[in-house]
Coordinates of C-alpha atoms in Angstrom, one line a residue:
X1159 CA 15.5 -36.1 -98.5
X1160 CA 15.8 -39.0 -96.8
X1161 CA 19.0 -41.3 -96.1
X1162 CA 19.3 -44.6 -96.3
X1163 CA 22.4 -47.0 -95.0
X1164 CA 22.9 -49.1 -97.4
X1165 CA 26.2 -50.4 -96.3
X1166 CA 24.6 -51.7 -93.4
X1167 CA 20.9 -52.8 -93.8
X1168 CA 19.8 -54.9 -96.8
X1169 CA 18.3 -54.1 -99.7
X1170 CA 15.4 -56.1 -99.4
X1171 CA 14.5 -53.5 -96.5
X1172 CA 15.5 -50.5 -98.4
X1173 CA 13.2 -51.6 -101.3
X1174 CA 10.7 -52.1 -98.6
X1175 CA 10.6 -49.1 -96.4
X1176 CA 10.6 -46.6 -99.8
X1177 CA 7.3 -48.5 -101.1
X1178 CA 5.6 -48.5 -97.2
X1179 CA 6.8 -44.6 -97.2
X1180 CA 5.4 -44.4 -100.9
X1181 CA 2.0 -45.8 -99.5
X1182 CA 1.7 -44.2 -95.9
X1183 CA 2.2 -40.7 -98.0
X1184 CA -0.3 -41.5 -100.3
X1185 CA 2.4 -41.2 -102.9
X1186 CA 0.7 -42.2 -107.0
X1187 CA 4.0 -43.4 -108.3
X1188 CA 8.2 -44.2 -107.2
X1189 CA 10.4 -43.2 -110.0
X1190 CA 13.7 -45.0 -109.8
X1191 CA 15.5 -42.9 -112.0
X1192 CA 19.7 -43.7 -112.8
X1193 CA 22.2 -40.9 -113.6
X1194 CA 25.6 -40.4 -114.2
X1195 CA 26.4 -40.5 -110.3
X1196 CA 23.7 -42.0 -108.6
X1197 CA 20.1 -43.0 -109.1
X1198 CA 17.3 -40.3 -107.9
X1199 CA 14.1 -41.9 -106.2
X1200 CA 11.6 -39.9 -106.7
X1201 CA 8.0 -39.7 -105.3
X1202 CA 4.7 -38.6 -107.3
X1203 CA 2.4 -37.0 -104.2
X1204 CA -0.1 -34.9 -105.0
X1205 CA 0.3 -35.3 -108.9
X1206 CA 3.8 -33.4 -108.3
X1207 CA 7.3 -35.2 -108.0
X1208 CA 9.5 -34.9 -105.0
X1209 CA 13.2 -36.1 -104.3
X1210 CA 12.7 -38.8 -102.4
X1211 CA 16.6 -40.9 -101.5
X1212 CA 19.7 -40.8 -103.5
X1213 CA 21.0 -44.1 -104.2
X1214 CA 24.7 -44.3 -104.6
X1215 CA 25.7 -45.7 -108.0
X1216 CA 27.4 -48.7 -106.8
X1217 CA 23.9 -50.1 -105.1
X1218 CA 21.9 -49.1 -108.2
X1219 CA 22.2 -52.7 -110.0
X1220 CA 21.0 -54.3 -106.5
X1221 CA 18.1 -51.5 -105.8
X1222 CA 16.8 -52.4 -109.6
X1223 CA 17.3 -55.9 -109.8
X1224 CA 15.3 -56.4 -106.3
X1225 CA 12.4 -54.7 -107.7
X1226 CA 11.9 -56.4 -111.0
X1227 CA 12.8 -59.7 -109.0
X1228 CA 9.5 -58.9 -106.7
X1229 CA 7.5 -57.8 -110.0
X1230 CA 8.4 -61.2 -111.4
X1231 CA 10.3 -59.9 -114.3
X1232 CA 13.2 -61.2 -115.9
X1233 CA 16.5 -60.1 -114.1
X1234 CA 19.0 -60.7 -116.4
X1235 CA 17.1 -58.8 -119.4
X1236 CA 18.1 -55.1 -119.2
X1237 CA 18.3 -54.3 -122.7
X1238 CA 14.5 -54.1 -123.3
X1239 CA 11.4 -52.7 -121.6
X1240 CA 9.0 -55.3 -119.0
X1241 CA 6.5 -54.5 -117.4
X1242 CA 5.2 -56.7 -113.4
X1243 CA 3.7 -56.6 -110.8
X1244 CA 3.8 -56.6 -106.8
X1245 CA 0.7 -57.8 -105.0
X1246 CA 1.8 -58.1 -101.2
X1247 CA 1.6 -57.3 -97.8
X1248 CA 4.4 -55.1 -96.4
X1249 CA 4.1 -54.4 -92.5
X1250 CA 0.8 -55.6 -92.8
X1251 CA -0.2 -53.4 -95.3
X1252 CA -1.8 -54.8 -98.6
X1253 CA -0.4 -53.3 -102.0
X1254 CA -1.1 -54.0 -105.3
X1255 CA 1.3 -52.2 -108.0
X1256 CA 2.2 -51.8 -111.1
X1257 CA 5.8 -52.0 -112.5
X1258 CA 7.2 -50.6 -115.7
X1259 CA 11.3 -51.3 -116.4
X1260 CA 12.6 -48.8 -119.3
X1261 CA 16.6 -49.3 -120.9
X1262 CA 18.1 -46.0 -121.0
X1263 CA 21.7 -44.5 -121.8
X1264 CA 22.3 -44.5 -118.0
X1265 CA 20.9 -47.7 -117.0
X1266 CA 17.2 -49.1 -115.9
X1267 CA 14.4 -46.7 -115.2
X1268 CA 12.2 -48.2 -112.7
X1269 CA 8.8 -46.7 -111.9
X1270 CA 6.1 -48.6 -109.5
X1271 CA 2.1 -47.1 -109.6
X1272 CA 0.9 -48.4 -106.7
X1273 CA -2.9 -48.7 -106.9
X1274 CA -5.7 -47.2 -104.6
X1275 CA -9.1 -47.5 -105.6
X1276 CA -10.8 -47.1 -102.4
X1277 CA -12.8 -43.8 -104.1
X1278 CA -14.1 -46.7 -106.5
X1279 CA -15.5 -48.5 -103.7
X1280 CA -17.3 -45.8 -102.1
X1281 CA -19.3 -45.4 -105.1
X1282 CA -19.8 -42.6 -107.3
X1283 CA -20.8 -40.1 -104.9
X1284 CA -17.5 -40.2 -103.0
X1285 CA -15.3 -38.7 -106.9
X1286 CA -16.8 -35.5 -106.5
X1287 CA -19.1 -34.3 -108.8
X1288 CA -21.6 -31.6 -108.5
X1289 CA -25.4 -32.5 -107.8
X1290 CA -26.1 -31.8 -111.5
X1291 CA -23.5 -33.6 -113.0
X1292 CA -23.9 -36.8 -110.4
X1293 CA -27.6 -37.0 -111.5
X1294 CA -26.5 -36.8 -115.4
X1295 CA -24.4 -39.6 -114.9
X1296 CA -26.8 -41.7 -113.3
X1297 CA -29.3 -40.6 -115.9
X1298 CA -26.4 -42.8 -118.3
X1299 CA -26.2 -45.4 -116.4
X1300 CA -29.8 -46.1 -116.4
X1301 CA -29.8 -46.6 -120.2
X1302 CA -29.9 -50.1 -121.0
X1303 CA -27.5 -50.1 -124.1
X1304 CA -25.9 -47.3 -125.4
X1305 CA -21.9 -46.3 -124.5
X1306 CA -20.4 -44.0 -121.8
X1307 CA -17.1 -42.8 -122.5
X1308 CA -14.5 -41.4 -119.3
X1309 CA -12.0 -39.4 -121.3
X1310 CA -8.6 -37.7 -120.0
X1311 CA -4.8 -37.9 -119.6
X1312 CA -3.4 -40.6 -118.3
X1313 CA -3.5 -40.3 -114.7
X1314 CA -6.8 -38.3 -114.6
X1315 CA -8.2 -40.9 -112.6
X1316 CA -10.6 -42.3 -115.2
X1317 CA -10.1 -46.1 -114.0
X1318 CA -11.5 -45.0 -110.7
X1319 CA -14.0 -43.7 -112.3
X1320 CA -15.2 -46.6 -114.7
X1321 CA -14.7 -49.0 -111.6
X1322 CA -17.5 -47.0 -109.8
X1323 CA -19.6 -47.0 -112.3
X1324 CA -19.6 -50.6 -112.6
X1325 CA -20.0 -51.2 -108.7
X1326 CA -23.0 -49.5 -109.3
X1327 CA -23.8 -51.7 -112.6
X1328 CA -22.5 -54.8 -110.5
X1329 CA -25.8 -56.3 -109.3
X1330 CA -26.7 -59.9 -109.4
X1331 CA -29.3 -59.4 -112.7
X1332 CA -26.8 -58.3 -114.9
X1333 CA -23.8 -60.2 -116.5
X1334 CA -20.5 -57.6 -116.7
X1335 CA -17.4 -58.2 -119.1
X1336 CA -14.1 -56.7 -119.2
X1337 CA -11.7 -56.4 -121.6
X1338 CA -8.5 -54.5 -119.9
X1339 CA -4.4 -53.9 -120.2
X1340 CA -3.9 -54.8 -117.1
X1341 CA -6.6 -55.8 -115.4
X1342 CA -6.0 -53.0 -112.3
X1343 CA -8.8 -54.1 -110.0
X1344 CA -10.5 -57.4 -109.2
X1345 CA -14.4 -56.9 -108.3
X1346 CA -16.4 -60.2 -107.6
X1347 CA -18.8 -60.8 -109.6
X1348 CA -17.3 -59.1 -112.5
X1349 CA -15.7 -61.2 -115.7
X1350 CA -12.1 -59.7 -116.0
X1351 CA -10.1 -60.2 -119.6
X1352 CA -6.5 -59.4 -119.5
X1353 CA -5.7 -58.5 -123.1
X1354 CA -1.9 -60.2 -124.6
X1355 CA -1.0 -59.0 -127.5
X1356 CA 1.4 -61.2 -127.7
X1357 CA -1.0 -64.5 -128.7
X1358 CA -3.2 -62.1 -130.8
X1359 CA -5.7 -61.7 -127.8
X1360 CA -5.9 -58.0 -128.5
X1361 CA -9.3 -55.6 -127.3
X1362 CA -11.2 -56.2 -130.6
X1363 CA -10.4 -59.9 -130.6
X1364 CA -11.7 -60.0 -127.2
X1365 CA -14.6 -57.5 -128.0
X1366 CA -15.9 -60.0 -130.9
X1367 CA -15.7 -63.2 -128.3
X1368 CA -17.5 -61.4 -126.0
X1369 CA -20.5 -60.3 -127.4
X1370 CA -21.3 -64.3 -128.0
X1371 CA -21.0 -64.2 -124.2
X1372 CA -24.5 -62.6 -123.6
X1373 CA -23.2 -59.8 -121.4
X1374 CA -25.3 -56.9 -120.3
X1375 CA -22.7 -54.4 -119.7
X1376 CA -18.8 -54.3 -121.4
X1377 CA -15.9 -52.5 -120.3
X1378 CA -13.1 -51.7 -122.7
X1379 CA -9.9 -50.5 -120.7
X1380 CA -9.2 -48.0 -123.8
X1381 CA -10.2 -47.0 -127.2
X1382 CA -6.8 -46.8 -128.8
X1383 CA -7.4 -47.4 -132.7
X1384 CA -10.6 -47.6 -135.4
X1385 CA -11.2 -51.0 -134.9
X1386 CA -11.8 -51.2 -131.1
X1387 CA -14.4 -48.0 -131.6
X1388 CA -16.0 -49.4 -134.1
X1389 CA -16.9 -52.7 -133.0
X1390 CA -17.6 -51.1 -129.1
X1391 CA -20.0 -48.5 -130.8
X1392 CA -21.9 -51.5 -132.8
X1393 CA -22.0 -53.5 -129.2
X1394 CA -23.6 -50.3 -127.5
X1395 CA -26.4 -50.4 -130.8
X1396 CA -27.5 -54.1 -130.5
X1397 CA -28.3 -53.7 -126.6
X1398 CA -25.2 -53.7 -124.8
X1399 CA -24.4 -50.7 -122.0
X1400 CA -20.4 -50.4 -123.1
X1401 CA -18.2 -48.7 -120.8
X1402 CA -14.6 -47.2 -122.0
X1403 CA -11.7 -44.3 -121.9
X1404 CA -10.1 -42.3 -124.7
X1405 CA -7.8 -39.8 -124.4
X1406 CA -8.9 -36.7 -124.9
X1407 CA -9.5 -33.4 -123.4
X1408 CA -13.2 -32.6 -123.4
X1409 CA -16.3 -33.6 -125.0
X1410 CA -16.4 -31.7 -128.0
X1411 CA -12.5 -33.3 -128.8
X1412 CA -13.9 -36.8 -128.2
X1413 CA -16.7 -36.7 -130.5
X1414 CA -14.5 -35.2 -133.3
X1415 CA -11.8 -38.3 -131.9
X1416 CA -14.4 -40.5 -133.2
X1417 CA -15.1 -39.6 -135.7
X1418 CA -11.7 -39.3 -137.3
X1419 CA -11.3 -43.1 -136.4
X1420 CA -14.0 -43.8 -138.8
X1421 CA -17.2 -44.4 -136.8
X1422 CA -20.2 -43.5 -138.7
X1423 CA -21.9 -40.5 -137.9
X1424 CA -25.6 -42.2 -137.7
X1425 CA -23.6 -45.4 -135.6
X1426 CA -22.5 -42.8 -133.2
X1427 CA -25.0 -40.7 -132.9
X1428 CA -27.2 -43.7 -132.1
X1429 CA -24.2 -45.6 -129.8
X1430 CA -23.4 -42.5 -127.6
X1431 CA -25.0 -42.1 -124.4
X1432 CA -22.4 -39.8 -122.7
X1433 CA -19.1 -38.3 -122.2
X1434 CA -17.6 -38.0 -119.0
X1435 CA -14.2 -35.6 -119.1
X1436 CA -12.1 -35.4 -115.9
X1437 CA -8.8 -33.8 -114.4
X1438 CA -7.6 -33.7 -111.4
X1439 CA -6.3 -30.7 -109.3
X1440 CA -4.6 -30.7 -106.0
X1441 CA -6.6 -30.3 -102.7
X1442 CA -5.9 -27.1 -100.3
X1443 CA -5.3 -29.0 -96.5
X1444 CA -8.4 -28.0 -94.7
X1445 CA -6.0 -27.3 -91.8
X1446 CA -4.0 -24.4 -92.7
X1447 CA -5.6 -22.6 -95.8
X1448 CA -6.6 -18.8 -95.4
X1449 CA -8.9 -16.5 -97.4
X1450 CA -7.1 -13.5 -99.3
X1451 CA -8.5 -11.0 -101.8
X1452 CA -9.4 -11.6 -105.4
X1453 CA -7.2 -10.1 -108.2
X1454 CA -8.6 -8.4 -110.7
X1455 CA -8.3 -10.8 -113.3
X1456 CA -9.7 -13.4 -111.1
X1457 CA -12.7 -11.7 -110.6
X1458 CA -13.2 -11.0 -114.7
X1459 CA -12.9 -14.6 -114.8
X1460 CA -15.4 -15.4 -112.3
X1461 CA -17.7 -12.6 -113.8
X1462 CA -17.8 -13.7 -117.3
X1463 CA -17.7 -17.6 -116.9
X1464 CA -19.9 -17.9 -113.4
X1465 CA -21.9 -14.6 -114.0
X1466 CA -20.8 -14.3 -110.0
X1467 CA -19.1 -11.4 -108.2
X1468 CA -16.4 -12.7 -106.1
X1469 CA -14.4 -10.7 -103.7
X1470 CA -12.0 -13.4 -101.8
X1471 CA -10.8 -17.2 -102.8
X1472 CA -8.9 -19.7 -100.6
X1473 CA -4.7 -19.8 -100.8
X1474 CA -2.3 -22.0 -99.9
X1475 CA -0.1 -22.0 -96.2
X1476 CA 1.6 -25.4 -95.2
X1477 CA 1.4 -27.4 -92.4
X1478 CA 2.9 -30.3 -90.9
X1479 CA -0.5 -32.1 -92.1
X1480 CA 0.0 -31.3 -95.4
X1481 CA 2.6 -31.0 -98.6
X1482 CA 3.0 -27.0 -99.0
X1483 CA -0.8 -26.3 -98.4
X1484 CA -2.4 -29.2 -100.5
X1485 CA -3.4 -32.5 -99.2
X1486 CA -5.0 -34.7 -102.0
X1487 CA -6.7 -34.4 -105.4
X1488 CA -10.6 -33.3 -106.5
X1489 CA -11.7 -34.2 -109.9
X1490 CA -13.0 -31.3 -112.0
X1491 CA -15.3 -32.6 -114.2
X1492 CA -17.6 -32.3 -117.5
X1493 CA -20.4 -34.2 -117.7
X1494 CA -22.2 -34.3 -121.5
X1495 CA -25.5 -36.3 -121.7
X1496 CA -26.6 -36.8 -125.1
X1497 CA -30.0 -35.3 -126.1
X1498 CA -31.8 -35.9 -128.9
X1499 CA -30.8 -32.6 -130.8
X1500 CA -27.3 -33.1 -129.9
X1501 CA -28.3 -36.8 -131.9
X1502 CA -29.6 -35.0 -134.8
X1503 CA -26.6 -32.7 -135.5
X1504 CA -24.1 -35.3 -135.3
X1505 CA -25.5 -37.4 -138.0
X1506 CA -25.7 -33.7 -140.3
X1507 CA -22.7 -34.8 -142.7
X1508 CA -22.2 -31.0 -143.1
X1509 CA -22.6 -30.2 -139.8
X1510 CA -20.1 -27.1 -138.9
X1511 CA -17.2 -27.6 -135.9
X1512 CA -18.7 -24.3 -134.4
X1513 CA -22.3 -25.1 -134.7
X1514 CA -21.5 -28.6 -132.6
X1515 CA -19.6 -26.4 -130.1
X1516 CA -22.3 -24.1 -129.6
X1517 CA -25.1 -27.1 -129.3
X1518 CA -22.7 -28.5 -127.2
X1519 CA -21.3 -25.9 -124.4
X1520 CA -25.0 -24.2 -124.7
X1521 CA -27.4 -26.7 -123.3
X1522 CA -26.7 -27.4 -119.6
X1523 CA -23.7 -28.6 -119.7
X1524 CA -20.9 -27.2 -117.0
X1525 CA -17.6 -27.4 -118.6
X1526 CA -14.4 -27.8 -116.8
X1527 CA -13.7 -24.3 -115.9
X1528 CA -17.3 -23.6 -114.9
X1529 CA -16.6 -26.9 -112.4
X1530 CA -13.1 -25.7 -111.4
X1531 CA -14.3 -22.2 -110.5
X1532 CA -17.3 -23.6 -108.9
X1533 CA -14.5 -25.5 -106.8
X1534 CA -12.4 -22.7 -106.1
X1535 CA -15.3 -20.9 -104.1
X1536 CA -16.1 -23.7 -102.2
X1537 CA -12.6 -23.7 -101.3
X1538 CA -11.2 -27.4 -102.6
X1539 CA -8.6 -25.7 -104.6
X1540 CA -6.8 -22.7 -105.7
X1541 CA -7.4 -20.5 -108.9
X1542 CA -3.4 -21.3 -109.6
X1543 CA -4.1 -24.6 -109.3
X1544 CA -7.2 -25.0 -111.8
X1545 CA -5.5 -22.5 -114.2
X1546 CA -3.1 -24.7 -114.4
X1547 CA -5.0 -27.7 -115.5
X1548 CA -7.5 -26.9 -117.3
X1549 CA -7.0 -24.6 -120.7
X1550 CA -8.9 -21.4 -120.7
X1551 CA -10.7 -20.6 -124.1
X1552 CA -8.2 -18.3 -126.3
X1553 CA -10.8 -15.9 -126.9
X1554 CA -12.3 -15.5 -123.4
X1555 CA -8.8 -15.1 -122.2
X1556 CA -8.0 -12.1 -124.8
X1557 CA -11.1 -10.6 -123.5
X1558 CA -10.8 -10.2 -120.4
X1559 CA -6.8 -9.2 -120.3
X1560 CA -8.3 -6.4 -123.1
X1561 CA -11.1 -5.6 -120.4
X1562 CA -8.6 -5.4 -117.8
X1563 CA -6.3 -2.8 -119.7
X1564 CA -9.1 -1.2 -120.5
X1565 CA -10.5 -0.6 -116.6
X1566 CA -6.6 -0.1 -115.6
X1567 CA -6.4 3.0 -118.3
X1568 CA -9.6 4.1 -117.0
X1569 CA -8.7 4.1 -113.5
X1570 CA -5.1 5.8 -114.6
X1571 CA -7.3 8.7 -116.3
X1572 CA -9.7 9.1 -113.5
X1573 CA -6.3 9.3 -110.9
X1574 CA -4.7 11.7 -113.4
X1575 CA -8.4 13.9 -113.4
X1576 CA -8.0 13.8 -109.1
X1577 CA -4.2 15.3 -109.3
X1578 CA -5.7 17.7 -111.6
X1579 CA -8.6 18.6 -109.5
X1580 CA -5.8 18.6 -106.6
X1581 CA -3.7 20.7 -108.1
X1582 CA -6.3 23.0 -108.9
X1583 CA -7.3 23.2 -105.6
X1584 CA -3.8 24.3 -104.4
X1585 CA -3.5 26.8 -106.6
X1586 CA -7.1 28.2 -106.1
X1587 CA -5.5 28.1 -102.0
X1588 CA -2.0 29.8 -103.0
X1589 CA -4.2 32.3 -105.0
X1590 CA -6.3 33.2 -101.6
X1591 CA -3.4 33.3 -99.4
X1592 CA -1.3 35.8 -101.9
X1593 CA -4.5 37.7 -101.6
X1594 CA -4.5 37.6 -98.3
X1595 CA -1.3 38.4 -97.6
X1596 CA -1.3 41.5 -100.2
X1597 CA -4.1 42.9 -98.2
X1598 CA -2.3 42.2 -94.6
X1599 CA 1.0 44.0 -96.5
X1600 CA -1.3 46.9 -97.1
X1601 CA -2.8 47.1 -93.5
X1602 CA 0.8 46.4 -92.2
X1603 CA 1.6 49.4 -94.2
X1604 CA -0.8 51.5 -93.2
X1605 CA -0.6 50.9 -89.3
X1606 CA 3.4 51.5 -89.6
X1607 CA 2.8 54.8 -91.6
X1608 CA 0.0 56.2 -88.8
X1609 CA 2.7 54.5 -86.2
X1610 CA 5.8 56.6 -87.6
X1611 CA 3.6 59.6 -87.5
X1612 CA 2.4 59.6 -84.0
X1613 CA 5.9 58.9 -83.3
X1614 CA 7.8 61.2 -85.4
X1615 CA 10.1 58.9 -86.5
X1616 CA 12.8 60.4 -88.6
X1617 CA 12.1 59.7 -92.7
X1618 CA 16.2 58.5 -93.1
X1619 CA 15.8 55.8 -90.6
X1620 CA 15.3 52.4 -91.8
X1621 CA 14.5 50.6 -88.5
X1622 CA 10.6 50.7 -87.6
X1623 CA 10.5 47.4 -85.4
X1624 CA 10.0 49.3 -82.4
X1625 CA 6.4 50.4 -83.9
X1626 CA 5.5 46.9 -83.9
X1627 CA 6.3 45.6 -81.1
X1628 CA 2.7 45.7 -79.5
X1629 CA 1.5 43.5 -82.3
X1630 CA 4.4 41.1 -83.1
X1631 CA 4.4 42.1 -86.5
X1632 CA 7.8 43.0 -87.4
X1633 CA 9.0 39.7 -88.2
X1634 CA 6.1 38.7 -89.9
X1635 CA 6.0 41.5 -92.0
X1636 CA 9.7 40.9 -93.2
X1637 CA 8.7 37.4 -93.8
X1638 CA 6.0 38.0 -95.9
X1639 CA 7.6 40.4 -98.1
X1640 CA 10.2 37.9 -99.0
X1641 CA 7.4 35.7 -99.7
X1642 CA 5.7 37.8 -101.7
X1643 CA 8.2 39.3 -103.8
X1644 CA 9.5 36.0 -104.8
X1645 CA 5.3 35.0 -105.5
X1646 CA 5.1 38.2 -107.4
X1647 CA 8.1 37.1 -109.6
X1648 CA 7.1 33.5 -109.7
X1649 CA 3.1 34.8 -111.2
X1650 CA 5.0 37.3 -113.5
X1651 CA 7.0 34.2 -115.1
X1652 CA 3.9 32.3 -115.4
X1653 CA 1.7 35.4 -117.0

């Protein structure tokens, strides 16, 4: 972590230096976050959140009271939440955040999101997405009425990706409207609404003003409740090209999202254009990854959801370039383009949830895990990493661990089969060498009877070396009788 003196330096510098370190790491969000002995900063980098400083208590007040002084909120309110922001340039680097100020049993939570949409302003082919899905979305976009919808959790990155969609809209023959809470990014030549609540200017009031503003293209920060769908999917029907988020997971989720908030079935099968779904997964650092051997499981996966046999995948290392082996985040993303039999079985009243799914995932649509995979062999990101974030389907997943038990019993049976076959084999051996050494104990016989009788050795005597000693073969008779008595013994308990 790192230390910083606040007995001597100020805390207008302190405040300072954490956002610059924030924004030179490429940090997402600072968490100011007070405890019972101290307040933790934290970092979000790479969607994950790191200790940053500890602040001792007895500077907390100062470290929060500086921050919502710079977000222009109301310092002497702590008993409440408030929500600023900082626009500014800090060592000569412009920032534009956002502030949020929470009351909590130990004091003021404090977290800044600072902003980057420089992905937004390299256009859409700069977020990622596949050949097939880029060309899908363009195919949207295109349309001249009709709504697109980016859906995800919250920091999936779906702002970026409404704001490059509209750079592409953004052309002098078309008049764009925005309706957002906050507005994040100003664009010229864009009309930007900042919704407030608080004087009744909420998204549908706005919505309804608008569309007596003869705009060619809307953008609604959020769907968050019946009203706002239902007037955004009539403004996509009457020759509007309406742009919005909802949070949901995938495609299928967001047209049963709508529907629950009451949009008609024939207004949205009319209204919907597209559905873009999107999460984001942590980049491997180009620098320092390495290829290592796919698991078993891993390659099931691969098999059954890419048809593709795939014997290694990237890993993780760390480097000084890089947090623990990942630098960054890729969107994995699912990109649904409304066809006309998609259309039709919407509008079925008794339309099943299985028979959508199936219209749905069967066409040519990649879903997210068909995208994540796809970026796992291109080596973007780990299988960890996308396992993580995206859900694998229930059923697929108790396939594959019941196709993996069943190859792991195979390969124990086969193994048990070889120590078998090996065991076998010794005995078949120990079978040829008693054999063998029954008929040497018989020669060995044989040559010591003809040898005692060319030497007359007396029949009381019981030492017969000497007759041996030309061929060595004392010893190794003496040996082998041992051996073969205790055999002869051994096969007797067996038989």
């Amino acid at each position: 972590m790192i230390e910083y003196d606040f007995v001597n330096m100020p805390i207008v510098d302190i405040v300072n230096r954490i956002i610059l370190y924030a924004s030179k790491h490429n940090a997402s969000d600072i968490h100011f976050d007070p405890r019972e002995d101290c307040m933790m900063i934290r970092m979000r980098m790479d969607g994950r959140l790191r200790d940053h400083a500890r602040v001792p208590k007895m500077y907390e007040k100062n470290l929060a009271t500086r921050v919502k002084l710079i977000s222009k909120m109301n310092i002497t309110e702590t008993r409440v939440p408030q929500d600023g922001a900082i626009k500014g340039v800090v060592d000569g680097k412009e920032l534009d955040m956002r502030v949020s100020a929470l009351p909590t049993n130990e004091g003021e939570k404090i977290v800044v999101r600072l902003l980057d949409y420089s992905s937004s302003l390299e256009g859409m082919a700069s977020l990622g997405f596949s050949s097939s899905n880029l060309k899908k979305v363009q195919r949207m976009l295109d349309i001249p009425n009709g709504i697109i919808l980016v859906t995800g959790a919250t920091g999936s990155g779906k702002s970026t990706t409404t704001y490059s969609m509209l750079q592409e809209l953004n052309t002098e023959d078309r008049n764009i409207i925005t309706v957002e809470d906050p507005v994040e990014m100003n664009i010229e030549g864009i009309n930007q609404v900042h919704v407030n609540s608080e004087i009744g200017l909420t998204f549908a009031a706005a919505l309804r003003s608008i569309l007596r503003q003869d705009p060619n293209v809307i953008l609604i920060g959020e769907i968050r409740d019946s009203e706002t769908a239902q007037i955004a999917v009539r403004a996509a029907i009457t020759g509007h090209l309406v742009l919005s988020t909802i949070h949901t997971n995938n495609s299928l989720s967001t047209i049963e999202r709508l529907l629950d908030m009451d949009v008609e079935r024939y207004l949205l099968s009319t209204a919907l254009n597209g559905i873009i779904s999107q999460k984001l997964a942590r980049t491997l650092c180009p620098h320092c990854k390495k290829l290592r051997p796919t698991t078993n499981y891993e390659k099931q996966i691969f098999s059954k959801v890419l048809g593709k046999d795939i014997k290694e995948v990237y890993e993780p290392v760390g480097c000084s370039k890089c947090n623990n082996g990942f630098k960054g985040r890729i969107a994995i993303q699912e990109v649904l383009f409304i066809t006309d039999r998609l259309r039709e079985l919407i509008s079925d009243e008794n339309l099943d949830k299985e028979d959508l799914k199936k219209a749905v995932y069967d066409s040519d649509t990649t879903t997210l895990l068909q995208d994540a995979l796809e970026k796992v062999i291109e080596g973007h990101t780990t299988f960890k990493e996308i396992y993580r974030v995206v859900d694998i389907d229930f059923d697929l997943e108790k396939q594959i661990r019941k196709n993996i038990q069943k190859e792991e019993k195979e390969k124990a049976r086969l193994e048990n089969l070889e120590i078998i076959d090996a065991y076998d084999g010794i005995l078949s051996n120990l079978r040829a060498m008693i054999s063998d050494m029954k008929k040497i104990q018989k020669n060995a016989k044989d040559f010591a009877e003809n040898q005692y009788r060319k030497k007359k050795i007396d029949n009381n005597g019981v030492e017969i070396i000497d007759a041996f000693e030309d061929l060595e073969l004392a010893n190794f008779i003496k040996e082998y009788r041992k051996k073969l008595k205790n055999q002869d013994n051994s096969d007797k308990k067996k038989t």
